[in-house]
Coordinates of C-alpha atoms in Angstrom, one line a residue:
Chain A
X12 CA -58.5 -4.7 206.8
X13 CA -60.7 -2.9 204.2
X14 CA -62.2 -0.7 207.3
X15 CA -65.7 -2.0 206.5
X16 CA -65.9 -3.3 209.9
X17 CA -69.7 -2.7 211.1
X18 CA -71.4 -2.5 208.0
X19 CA -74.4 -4.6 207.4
X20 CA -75.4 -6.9 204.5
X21 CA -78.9 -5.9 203.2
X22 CA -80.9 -8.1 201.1
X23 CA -82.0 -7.0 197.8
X24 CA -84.2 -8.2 194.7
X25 CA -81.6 -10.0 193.4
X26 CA -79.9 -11.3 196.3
X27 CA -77.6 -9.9 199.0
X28 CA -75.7 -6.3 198.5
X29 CA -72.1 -6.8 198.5
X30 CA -70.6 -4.3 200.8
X31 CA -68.7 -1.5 199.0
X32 CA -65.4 -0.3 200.9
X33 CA -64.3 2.8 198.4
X34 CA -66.6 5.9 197.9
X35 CA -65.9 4.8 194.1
X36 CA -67.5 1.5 194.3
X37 CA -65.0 -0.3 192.6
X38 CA -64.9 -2.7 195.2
X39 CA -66.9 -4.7 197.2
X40 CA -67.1 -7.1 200.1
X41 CA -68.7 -10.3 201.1
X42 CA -67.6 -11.9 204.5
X43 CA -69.1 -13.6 207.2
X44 CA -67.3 -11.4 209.5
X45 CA -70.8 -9.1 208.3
X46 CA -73.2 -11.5 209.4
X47 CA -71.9 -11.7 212.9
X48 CA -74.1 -9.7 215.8
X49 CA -70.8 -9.7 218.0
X50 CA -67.4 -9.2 216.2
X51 CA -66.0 -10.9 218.7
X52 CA -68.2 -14.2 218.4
X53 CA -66.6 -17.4 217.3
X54 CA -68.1 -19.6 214.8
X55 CA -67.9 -22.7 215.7
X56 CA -69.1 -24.5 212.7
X57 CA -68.1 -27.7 210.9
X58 CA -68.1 -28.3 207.4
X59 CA -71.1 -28.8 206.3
X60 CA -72.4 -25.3 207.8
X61 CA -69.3 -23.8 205.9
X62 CA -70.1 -25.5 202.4
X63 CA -73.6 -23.8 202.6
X64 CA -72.7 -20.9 203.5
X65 CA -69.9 -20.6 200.8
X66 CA -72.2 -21.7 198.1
X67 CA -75.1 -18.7 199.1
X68 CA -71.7 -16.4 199.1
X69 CA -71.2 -17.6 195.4
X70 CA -74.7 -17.9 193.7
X71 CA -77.0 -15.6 196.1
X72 CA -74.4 -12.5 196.0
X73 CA -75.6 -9.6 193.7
X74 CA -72.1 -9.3 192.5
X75 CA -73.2 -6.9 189.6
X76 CA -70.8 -6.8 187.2
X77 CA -67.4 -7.6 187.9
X78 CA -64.0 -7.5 186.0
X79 CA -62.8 -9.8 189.2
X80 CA -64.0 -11.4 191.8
X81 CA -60.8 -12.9 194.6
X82 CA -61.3 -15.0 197.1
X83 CA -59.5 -15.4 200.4
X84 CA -59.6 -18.2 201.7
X85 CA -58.1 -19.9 204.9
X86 CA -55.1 -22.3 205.3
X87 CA -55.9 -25.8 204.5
X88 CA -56.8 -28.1 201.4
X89 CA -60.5 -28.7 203.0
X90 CA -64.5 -27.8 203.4
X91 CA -63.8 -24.5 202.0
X92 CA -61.4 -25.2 199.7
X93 CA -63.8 -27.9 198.2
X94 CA -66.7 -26.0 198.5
X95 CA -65.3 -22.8 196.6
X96 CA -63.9 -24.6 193.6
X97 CA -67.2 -26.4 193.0
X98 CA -69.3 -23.4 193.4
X99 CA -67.0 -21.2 191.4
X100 CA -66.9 -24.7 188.6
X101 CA -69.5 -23.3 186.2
X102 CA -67.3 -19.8 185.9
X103 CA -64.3 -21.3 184.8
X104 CA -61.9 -19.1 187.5
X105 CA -58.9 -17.9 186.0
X106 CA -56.9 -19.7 188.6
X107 CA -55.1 -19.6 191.9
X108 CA -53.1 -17.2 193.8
X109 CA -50.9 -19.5 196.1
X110 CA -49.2 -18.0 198.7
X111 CA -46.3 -18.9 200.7
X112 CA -43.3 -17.4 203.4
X113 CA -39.7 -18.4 203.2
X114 CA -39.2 -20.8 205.2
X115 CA -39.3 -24.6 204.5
X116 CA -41.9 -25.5 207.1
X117 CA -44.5 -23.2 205.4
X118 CA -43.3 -24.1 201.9
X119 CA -44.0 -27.5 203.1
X120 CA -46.9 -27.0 203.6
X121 CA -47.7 -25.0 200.4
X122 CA -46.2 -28.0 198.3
X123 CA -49.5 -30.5 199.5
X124 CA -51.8 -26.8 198.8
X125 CA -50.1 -27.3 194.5
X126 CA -51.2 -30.7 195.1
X127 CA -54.5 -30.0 195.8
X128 CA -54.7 -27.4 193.0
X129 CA -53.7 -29.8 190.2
X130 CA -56.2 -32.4 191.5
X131 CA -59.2 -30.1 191.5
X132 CA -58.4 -28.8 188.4
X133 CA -57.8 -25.4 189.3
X134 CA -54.5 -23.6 187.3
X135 CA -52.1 -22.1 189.3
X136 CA -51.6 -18.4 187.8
X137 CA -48.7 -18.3 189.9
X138 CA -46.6 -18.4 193.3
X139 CA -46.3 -15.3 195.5
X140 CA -43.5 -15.6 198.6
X141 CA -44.8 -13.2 201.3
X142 CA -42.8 -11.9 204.3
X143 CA -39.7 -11.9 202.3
X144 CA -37.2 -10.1 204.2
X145 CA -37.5 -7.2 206.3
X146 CA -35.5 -3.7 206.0
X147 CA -34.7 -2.5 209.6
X148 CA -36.2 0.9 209.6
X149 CA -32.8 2.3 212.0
X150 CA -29.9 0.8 209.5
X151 CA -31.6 -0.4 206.2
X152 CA -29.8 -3.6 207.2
X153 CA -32.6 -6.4 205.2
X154 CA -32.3 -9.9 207.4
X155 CA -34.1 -12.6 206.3
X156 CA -36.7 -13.2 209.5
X157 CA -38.3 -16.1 208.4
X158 CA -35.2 -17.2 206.0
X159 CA -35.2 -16.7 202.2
X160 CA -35.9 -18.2 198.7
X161 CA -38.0 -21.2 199.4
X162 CA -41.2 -20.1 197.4
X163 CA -39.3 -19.1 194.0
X164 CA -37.5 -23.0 194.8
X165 CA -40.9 -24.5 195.3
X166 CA -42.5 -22.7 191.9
X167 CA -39.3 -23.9 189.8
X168 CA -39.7 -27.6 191.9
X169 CA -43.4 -27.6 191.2
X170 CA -43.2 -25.9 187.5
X171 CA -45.4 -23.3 188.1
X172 CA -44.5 -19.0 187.5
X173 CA -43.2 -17.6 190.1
X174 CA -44.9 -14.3 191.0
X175 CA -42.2 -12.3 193.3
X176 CA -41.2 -11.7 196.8
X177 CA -43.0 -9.2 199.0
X178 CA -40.8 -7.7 202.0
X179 CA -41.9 -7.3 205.4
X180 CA -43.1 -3.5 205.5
X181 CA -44.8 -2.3 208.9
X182 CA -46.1 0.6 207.5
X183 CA -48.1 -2.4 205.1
X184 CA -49.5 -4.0 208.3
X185 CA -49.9 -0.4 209.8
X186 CA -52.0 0.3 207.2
X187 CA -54.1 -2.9 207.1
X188 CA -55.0 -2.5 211.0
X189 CA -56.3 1.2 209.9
X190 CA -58.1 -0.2 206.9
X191 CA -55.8 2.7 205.1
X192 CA -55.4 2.4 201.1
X193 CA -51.8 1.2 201.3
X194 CA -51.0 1.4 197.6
X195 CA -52.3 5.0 197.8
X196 CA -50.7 6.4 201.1
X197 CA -47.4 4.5 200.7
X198 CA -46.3 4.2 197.5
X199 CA -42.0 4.2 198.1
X200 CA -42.5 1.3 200.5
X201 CA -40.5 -1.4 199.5
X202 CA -43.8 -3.5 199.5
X203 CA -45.1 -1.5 196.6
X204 CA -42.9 -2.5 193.8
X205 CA -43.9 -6.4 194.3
X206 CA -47.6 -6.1 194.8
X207 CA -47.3 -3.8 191.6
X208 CA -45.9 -6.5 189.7
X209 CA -48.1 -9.4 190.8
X210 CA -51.2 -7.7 190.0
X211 CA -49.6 -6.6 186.5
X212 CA -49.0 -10.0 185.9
X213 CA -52.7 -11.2 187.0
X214 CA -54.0 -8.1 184.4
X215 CA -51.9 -9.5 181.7
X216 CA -52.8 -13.2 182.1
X217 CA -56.5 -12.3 181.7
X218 CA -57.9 -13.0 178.1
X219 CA -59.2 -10.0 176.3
X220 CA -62.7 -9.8 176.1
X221 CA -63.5 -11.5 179.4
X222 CA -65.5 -9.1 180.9
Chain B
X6 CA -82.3 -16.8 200.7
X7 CA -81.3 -18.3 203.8
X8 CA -78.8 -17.3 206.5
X9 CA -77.5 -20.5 208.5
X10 CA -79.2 -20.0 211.8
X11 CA -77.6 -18.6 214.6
X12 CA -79.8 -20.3 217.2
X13 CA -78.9 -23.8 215.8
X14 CA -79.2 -25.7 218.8
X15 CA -76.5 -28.4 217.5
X16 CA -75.7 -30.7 215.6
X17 CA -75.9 -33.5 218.4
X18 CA -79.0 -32.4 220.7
X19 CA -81.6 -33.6 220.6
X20 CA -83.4 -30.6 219.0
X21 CA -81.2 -31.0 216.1
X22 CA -82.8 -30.4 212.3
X23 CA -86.2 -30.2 214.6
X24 CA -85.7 -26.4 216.2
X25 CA -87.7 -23.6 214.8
X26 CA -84.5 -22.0 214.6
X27 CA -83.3 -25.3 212.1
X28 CA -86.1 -24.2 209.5
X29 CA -84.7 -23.0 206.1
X30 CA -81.3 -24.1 207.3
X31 CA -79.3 -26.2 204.7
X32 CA -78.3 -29.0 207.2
X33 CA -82.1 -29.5 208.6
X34 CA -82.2 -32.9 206.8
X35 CA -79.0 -34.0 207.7
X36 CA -79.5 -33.3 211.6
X37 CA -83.0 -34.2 211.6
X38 CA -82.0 -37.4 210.7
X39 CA -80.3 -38.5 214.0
X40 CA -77.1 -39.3 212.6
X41 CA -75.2 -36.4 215.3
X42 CA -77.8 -37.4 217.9
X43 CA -75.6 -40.9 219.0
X44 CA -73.6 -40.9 221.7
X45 CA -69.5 -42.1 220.2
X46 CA -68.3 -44.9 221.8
X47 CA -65.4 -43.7 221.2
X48 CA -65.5 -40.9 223.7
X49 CA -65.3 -43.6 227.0
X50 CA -62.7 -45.9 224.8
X51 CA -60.4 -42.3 225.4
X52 CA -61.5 -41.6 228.4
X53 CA -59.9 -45.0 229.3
X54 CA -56.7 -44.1 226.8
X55 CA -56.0 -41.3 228.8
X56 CA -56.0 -42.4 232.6
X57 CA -52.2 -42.6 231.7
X58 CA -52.1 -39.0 230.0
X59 CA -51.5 -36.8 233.4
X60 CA -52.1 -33.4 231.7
X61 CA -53.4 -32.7 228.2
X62 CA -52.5 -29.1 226.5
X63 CA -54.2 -27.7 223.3
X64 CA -52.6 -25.3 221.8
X65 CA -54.7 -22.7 219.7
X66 CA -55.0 -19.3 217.5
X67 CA -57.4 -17.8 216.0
X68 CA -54.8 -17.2 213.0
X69 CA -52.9 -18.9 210.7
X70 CA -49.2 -17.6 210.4
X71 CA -48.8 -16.7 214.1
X72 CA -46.5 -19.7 215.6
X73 CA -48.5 -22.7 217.1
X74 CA -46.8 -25.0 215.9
X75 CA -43.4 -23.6 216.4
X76 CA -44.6 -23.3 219.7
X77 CA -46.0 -26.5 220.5
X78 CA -43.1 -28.4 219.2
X79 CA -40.8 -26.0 221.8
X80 CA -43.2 -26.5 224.2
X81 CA -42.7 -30.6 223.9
X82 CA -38.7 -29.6 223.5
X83 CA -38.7 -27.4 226.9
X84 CA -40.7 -30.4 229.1
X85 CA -38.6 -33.1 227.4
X86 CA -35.1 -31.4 228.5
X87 CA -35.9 -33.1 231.8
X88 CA -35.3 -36.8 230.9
X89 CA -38.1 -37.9 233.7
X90 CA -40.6 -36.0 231.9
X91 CA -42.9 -38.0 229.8
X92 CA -43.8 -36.0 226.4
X93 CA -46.0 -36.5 223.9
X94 CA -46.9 -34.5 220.9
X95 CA -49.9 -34.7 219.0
X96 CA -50.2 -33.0 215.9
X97 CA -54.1 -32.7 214.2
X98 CA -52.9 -30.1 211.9
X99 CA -55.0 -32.9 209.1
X100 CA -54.4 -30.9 206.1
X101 CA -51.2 -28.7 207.2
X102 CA -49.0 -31.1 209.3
X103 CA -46.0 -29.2 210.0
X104 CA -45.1 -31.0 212.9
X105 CA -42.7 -33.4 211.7
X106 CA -40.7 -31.3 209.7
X107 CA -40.2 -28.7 212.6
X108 CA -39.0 -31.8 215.2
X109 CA -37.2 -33.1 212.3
X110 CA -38.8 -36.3 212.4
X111 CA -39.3 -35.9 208.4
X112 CA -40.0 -39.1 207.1
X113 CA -40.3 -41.2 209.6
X114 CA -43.4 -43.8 209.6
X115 CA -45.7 -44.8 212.1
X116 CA -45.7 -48.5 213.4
X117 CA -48.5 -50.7 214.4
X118 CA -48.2 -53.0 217.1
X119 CA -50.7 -55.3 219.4
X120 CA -51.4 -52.6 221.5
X121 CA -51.7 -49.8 218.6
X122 CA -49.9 -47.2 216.2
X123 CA -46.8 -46.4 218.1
X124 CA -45.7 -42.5 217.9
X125 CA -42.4 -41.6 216.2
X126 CA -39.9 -40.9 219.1
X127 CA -37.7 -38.5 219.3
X128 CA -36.0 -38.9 222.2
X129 CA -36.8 -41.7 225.1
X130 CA -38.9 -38.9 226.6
X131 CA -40.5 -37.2 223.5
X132 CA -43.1 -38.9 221.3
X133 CA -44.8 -37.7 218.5
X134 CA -47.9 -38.5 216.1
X135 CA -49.1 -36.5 212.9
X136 CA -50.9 -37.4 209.8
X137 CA -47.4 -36.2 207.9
X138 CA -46.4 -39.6 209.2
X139 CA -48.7 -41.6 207.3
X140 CA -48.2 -39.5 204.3
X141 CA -45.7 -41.1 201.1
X142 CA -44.9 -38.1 199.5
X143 CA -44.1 -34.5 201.2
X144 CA -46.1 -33.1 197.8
X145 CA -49.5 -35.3 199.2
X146 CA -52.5 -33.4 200.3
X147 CA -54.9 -34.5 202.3
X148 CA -58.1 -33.4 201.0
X149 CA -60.9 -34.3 203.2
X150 CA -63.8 -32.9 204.8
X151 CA -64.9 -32.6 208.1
X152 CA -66.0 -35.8 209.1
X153 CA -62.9 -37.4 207.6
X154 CA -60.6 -35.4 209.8
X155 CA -62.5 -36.0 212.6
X156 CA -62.5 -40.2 212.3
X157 CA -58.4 -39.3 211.9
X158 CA -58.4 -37.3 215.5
X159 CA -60.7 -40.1 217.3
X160 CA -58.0 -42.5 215.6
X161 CA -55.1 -40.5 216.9
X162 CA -57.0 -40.6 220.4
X163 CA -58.3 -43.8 220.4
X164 CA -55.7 -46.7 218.7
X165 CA -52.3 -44.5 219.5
X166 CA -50.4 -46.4 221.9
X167 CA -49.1 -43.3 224.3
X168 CA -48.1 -44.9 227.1
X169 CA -47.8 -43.2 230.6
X170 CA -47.4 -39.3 229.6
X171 CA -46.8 -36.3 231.8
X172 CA -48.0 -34.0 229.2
X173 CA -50.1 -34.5 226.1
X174 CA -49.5 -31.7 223.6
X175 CA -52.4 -31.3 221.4
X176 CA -51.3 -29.0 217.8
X177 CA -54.0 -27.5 216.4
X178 CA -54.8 -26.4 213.0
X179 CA -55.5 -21.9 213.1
X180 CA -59.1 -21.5 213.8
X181 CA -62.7 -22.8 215.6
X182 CA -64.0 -25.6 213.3
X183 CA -64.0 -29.6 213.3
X184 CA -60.9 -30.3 214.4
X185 CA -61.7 -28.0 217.3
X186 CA -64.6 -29.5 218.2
X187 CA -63.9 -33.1 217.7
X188 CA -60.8 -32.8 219.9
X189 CA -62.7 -31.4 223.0
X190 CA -65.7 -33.3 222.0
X191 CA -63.0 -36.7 222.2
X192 CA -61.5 -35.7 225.4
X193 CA -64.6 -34.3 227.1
X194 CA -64.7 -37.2 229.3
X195 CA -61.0 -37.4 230.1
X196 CA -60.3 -33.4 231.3
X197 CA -58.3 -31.4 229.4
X198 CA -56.0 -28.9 231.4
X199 CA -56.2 -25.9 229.5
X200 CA -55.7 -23.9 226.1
X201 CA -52.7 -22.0 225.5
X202 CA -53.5 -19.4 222.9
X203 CA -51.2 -18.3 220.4
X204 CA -51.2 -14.2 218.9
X205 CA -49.1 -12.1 216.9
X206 CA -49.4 -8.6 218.3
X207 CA -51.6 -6.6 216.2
X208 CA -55.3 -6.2 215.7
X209 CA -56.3 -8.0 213.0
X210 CA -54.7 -11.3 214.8
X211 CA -56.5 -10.5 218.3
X212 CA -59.5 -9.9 216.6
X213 CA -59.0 -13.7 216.1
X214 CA -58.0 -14.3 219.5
X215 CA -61.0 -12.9 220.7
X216 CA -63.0 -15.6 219.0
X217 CA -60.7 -17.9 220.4
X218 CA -61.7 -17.2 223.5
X219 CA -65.3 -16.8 222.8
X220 CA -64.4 -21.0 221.2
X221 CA -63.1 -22.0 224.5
X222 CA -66.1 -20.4 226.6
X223 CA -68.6 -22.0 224.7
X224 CA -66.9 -25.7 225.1
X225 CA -65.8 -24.9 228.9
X226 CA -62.2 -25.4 227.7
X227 CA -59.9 -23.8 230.4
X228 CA -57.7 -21.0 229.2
X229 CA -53.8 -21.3 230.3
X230 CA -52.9 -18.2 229.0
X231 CA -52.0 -16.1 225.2
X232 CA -48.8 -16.0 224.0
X233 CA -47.6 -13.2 221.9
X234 CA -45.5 -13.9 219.6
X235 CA -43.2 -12.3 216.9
X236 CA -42.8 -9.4 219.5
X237 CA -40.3 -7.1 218.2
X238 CA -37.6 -7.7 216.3
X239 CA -33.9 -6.4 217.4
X240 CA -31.9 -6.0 213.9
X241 CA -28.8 -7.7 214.0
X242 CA -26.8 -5.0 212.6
X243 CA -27.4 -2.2 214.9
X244 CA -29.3 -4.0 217.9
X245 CA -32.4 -1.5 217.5
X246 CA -35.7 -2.8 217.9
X247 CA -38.8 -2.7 215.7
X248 CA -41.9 -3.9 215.2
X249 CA -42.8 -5.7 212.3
X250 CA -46.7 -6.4 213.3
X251 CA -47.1 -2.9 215.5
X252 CA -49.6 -3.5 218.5
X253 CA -51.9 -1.0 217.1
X254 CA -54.5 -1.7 220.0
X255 CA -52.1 -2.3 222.7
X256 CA -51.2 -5.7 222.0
X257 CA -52.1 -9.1 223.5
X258 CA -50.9 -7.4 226.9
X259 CA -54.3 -5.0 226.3
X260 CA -56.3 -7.8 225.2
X261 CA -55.5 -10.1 228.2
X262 CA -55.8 -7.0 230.5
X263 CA -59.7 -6.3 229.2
X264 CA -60.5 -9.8 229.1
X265 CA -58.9 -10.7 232.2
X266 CA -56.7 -13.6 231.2
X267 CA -53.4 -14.3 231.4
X268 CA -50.8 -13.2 229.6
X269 CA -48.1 -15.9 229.9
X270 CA -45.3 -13.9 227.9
X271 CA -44.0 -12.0 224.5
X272 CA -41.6 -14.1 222.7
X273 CA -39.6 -11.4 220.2
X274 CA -38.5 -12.3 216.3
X275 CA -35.3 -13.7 216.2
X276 CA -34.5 -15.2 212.6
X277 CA -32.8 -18.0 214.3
X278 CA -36.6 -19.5 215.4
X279 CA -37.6 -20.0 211.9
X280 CA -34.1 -21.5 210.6
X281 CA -34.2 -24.0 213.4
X282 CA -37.6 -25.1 212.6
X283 CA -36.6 -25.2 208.9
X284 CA -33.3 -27.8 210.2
X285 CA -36.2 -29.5 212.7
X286 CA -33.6 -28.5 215.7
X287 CA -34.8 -27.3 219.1
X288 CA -34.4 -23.7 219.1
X289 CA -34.1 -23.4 222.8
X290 CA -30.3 -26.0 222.5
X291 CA -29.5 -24.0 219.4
X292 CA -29.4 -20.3 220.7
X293 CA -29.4 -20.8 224.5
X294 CA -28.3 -16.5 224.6
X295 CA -31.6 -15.7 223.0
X296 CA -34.0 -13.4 224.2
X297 CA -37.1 -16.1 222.5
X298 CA -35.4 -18.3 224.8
X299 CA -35.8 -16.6 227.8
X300 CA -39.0 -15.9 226.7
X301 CA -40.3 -19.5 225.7
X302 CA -38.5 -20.7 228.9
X303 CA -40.6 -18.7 231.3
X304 CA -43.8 -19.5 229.4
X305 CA -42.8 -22.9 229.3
X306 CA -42.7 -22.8 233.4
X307 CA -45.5 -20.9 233.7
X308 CA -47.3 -23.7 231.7
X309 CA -46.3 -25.9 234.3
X310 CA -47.0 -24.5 237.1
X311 CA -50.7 -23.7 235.9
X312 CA -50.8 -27.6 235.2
X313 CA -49.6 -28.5 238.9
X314 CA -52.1 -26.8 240.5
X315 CA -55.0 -28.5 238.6
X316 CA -53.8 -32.3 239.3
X317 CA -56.6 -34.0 240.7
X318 CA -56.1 -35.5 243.8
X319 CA -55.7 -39.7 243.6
X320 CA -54.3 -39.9 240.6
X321 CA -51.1 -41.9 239.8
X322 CA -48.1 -39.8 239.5
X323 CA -46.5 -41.1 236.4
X324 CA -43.2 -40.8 234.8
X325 CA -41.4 -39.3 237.9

């Protein structure tokens, strides 16, 4: 999605380079998907393969310095989970980014994901619902694909802020597929306004002086 | 620093933690030590389960987000509309269990009896088991690791009490990790039929897919088919279509065309799916007009027919 697709990781004197994905360097990427031979290989590991890996991605990365560091991670409240909150521990992370769609079956599922958040220890900065409505590109008509309204309901059920809702916008998942800057190359998609806002939030909940 | 080897022979072979390639790898202790080595009783105790299972489905994707369980669960609704059909639905979805909410079997507990648990049933014909059902609270989360979700799968395996099934539907969580292998590990004695793979269409979902497939050569699972889904999407306002995920490489229809597998059929958005789920009604009884319908319908036969052709001869014909 960050068209760094290819690249190698190199190992340096203080540990692996991070991959840089702008000609700025302002940002940089660690994945596995870079230490794969064949993109198309499946890694068929179990958990504790994961936990070690995920630890070497945390303490044997030459992150430099960083304002922020996110981590994606994948669905679940497991290995990776576990293994990303202990190693991050010692760096007291600002919190999670909790993600969710509309609809009750994924806010179900989201509701156990708080659960887990509270138990670790880990703050919840805030609720995002993604895939919130689509605007036909024919008739402007918006129609709620995957319904509407369940994440700002689960962040007032669960008492935690609710970010904002981002629309459906093809021209967003266009622009992922082509590794495009989407903020840069489309900024009056209807997409724009909410990511805005979400990351002006994250900006203002981070203490001066952090970095 | 250490990369986790490529060459790791496994965890189970004998070669395990004693490889050249196991050397610097953070497991070497752990394998070394035997404790993947042992052969699980459990496998033949399943293998004995599931001489009343006729055929046995998993239903995969390399993604999270793209419709398995949506799809599974109408899967186990299509087979179940014919009342002679036995169904059963297994959902190993550990930490995400989704299953009961979208059959609307929401809080509905599991009972033990002499001859084991006892799935939730929806209908006479439909049964279904997920760890949702063992679950107090709908804000619970499981969080365990590997080796914990994979004592939960041989349970579900093992102590559920299916009964003669037609078709055992197998829900997976998105991905190629312990639930993946402990399920084919489980049944590897007992046969599984085939994977049905499950895509939205563009390419940062097939990328996934691809590794899918790379999963299910490396375990000699069978591959039914991919299913694209979230295909289009005709606006209900002025019936135009549009993609919402655009098939930037050609879709799952390209994929399946390069890697020579089938493409069992593109089931379109229609807003109707996710509200149905979200009620825990089937889909295909609530908008019978749909074009998803159609869609799932032929899929659903196509599934079938794949599934007929691989019965092995002698066995008991069961529910019909």
């Amino acid at each position: 999605m960050l068209r760094a697709q290819g690249r190698a990781v190199h190992q340096g004197d203080s540990g692996w380079v991070p991959v840089f994905v702008d000609r700025e360097q302002s940002i940089s990427l660690m994945s596995v998907g870079f230490l794969l031979e064949q993109p198309d290989e499946a890694l068929v590991w179990r958990g504790p393969r994961k936990n070690a890996l995920i630890k070497q991605f945390v303490s044997d990365v030459a992150w430099g310095q960083l304002d922020y560091l996110v981590v994606d991670t994948p669905p679940g409240t497991s290995d990776e989970h576990m293994a990303v909150v202990d190693a991050l521990r010692p760096y007291s992370p600002l919190g999670a980014l909790v993600v969710t769609t509309p609809q009750a079956v994924s806010v179900g599922d989201v509701r156990r994901e708080l659960t887990f958040c509270r138990k670790v220890g880990l703050r919840v900065i805030g609720l995002v619902e993604n895939m919130s409505g689509f605007v036909c590109p024919h008739c402007s008509e918006c129609t709620n694909v995957f319904s509407k309204g369940g994440g700002e309901e689960l962040a007032r059920h669960a008492g935690v802020p609710f970010l904002g809702s981002v629309p459906l916008d093809p021209e967003l998942t266009q622009s992922l597929e082509d590794g495009r800057d989407f903020i840069q190359d489309f900024p009056d998609s209807p997409a724009f306004p909410a990511l805005s806002s979400i990351a002006q939030k994250i900006l203002s909940e981070t203490p001066v002086g952090l970095s | 620093m250490e990369e986790v080897p490529h060459d790791c022979p496994g965890a189970d072979s004998a070669q395990a933690g004693r490889g050249a390639s196991c050397q610097g790898c953070p497991n070497q202790r752990l394998c070394a030590s035997g404790a993947g080595a042992a052969a699980d009783p459990a496998i033949e105790e399943i293998k004995e389960k599931m001489k009343s299972v006729k055929h046995k489905i998993l239903v995969l994707s390399g993604k999270g987000g793209v419709g398995k369980s949506t799809f599974s669960a109408h899967l186990a609704h299509g087979l179940a509309e014919d009342e002679n059909t036995q169904v059963a639905l297994l959902d190993i979805d550990i930490c995400g269990p989704s299953i009961p909410k979208i059959m609307g079997l929401e809080g509905e507990q599991v009972h033990q009896s002499g001859s084991g648990w006892s799935p939730v049933f929806l209908e006479d014909n439909l049964g279904v088991m997920s760890v949702g059902f063992l679950l107090s609270s709908p804000d619970d989360a499981v969080i365990w690791r590997g080796p914990k979700k994979n004592g939960m799968i041989k349970q579900f395996l093992r102590d559920v009490d299916w009964g003669g099934v037609d078709y055992l539907i197998v829900d997976t969580p998105p991905g190629t990790s312990d639930e993946h292998l402990s399920v084919v590990q489980y049944l590897a004695a007992a046969h599984i039929d085939g994977a049905v793979i499950i895509t939205t269409p563009q390419e940062v979902s097939l990328q996934d897919v691809r590794k899918e497939i790379s999963f299910c050569h490396k375990v000699k699972l069978p591959i039914i088919g991919v299913v694209e889904n979230m295909s289009g999407f005709i606006c209900p306002k002025c019936q135009k279509e549009s993609q919402i995920f655009p098939p930037t490489t050609g879709g799952a229809e390209a994929m399946c065309q390069d890697l020579k597998i089938p493409l069992l059929g593109k089931v379109p958005l229609d807003p109707r799916i996710g509200k149905s789920c979200d009620k825990g009604q089937s889909f295909l009884v609530e908008a019978p007009d749909s074009p998803a319908t159609v869609a799932y319908r032929s899929i659903i036969q196509r599934i079938q027919e794949f599934c007929s052709q691989r019965l092995p001869e002698g066995e008991n014909l069961v529910g019909s």
